[in-house]
Short mmCIF file of C-alpha atoms in Angstrom, two decimals:
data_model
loop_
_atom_site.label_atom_id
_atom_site.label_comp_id
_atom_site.label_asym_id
_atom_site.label_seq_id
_atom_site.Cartn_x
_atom_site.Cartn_y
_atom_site.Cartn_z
CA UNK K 27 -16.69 -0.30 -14.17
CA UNK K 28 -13.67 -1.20 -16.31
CA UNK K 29 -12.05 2.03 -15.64
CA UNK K 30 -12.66 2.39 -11.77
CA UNK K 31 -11.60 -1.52 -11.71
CA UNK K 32 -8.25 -0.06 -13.76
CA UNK K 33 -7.84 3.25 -10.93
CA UNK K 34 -7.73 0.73 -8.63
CA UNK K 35 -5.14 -1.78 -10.13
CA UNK K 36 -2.65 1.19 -9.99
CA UNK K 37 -4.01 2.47 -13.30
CA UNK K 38 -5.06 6.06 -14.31
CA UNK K 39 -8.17 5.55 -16.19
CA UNK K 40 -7.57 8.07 -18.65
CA UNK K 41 -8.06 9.22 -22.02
CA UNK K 42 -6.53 6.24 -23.70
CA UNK K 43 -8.31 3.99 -20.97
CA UNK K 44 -11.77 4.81 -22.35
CA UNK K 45 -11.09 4.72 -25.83
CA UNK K 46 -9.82 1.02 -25.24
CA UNK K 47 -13.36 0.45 -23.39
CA UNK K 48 -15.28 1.79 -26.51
CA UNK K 49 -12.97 -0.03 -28.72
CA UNK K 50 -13.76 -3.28 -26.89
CA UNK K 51 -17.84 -2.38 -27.04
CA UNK K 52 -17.52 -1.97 -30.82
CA UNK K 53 -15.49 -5.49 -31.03
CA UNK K 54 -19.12 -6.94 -29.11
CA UNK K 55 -21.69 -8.88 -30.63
CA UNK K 56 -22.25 -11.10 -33.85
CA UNK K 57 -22.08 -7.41 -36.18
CA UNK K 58 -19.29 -5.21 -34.94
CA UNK K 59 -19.96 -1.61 -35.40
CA UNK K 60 -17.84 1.23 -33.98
CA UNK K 61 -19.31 2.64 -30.62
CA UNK K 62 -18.85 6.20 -29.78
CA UNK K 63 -19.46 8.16 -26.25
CA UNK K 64 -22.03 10.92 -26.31
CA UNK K 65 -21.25 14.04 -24.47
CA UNK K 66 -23.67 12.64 -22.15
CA UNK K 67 -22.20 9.11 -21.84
CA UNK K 68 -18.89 11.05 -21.10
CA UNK K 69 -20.21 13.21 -18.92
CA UNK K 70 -21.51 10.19 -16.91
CA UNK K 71 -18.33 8.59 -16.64
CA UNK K 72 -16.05 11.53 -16.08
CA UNK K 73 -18.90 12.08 -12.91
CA UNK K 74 -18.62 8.46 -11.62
CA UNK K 75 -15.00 8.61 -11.90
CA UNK K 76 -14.44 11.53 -9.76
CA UNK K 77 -17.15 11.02 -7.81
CA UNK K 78 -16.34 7.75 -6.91
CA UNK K 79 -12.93 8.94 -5.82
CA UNK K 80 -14.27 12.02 -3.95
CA UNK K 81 -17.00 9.60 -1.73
CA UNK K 82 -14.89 6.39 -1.57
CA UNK K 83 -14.55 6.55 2.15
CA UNK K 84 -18.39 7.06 2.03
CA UNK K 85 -18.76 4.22 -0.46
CA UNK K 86 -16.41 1.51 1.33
CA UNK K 87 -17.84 2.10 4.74
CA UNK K 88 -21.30 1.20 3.20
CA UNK K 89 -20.18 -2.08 1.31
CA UNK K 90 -18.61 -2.83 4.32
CA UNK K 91 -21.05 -2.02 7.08
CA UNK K 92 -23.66 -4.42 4.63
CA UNK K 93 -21.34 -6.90 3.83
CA UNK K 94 -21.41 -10.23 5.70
CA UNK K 95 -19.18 -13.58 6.41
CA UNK K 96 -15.92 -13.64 4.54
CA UNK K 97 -16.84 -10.40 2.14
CA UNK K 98 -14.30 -8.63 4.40
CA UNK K 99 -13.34 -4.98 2.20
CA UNK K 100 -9.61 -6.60 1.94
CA UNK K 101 -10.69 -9.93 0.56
CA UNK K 102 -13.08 -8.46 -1.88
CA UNK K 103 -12.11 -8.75 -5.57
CA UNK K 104 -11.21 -5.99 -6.91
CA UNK K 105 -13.81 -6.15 -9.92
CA UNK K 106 -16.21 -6.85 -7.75
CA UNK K 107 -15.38 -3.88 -5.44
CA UNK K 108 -15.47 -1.55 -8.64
CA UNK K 109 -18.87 -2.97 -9.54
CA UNK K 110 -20.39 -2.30 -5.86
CA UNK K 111 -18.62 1.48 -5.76
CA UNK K 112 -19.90 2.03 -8.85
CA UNK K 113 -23.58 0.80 -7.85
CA UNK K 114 -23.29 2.40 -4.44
CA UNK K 115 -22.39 5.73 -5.82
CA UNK K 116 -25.32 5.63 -8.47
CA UNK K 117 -27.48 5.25 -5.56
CA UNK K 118 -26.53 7.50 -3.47
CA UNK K 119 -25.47 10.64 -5.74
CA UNK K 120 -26.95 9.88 -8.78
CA UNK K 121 -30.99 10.99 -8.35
CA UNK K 122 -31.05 10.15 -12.78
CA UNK K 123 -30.19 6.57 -11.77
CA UNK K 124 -33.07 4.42 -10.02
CA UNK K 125 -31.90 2.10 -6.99
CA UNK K 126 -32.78 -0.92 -8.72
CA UNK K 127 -31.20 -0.03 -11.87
CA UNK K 128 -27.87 -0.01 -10.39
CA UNK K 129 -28.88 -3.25 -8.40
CA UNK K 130 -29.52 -4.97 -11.52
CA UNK K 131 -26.96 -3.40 -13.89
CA UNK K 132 -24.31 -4.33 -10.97
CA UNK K 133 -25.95 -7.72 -10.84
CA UNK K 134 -25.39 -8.04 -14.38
CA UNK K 135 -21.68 -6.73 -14.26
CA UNK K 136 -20.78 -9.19 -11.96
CA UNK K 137 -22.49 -11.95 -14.02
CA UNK K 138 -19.76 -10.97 -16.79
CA UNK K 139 -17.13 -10.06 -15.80
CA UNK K 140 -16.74 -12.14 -12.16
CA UNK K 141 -16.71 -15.32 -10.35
CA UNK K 142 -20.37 -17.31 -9.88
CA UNK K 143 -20.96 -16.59 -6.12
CA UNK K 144 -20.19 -12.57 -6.74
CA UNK K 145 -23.34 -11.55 -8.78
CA UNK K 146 -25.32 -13.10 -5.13
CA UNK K 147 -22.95 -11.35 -2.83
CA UNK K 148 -23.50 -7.99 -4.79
CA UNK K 149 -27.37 -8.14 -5.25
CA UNK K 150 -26.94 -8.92 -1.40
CA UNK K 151 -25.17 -5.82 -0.48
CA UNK K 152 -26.86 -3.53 -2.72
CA UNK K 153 -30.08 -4.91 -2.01
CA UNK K 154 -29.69 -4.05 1.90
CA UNK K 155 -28.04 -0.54 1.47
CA UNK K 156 -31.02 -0.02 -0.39
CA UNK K 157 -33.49 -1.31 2.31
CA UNK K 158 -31.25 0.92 4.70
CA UNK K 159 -31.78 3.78 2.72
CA UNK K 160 -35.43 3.13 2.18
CA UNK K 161 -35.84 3.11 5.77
CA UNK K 162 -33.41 6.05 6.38
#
């Protein structure tokens, strides 16, 4: 999330980007201890990260065909916009990833790292996309 939220804010979410993410995991928590990607947690990211960017038309036209009231695509946050692309590409090109995995891991996210009200509006997107895809 961090690094599509940084592609977004005119960053380039590169090399140096993700070792600043795993620096700031290891920093976490009451022990510190240095946190290092797997091949496969590196092979996840370098997938969302392109794949994000290669279905983002895709992606936005979903959040925005599910969003509601205010939530217009230009007045959404931008971390909260990197949490739903992030969720909404799990769900819909990631078949490892379970629908409400993403739902709650993007629930989560928002909890964190946004305002109060987000974490409802993204549970509330996510959660009908996934009832649309259900009945799809």
């Amino acid at each position: 999330m961090q690094l599509l939220y940084e592609r977004l804010s005119g960053g380039e979410a590169d090399q140096e980007s993700l070792d600043m993410v795993y620096e700031q995991l290891s920093e976490e928590g009451e022990k510190p201890q240095r946190v290092n990607p797997t091949r496969e947690d590196r092979e996840y990211i370098d997938d969302v990260l392109q794949g994000v960017q290669d279905h983002q038309q895709e992606l936005d036209d979903k959040i925005a065909s599910h969003s509601t009231g205010e939530w217009t695509m230009g007045r959404v946050p931008h971390v909260d916009l990197s949490i739903l692309r992030l969720a909404a590409y799990e769900m819909f090109h990631r078949s490892d990833v379970p629908d409400n995995v993403a739902i709650s891991e993007a629930v989560e996210l928002a909890s964190r790292y946004s305002e109060p009200r987000s974490s409802r509006y993204i549970n509330g997107v996510l959660g009908a996309m996934e009832r649309d895809k259900q009945e799809g």
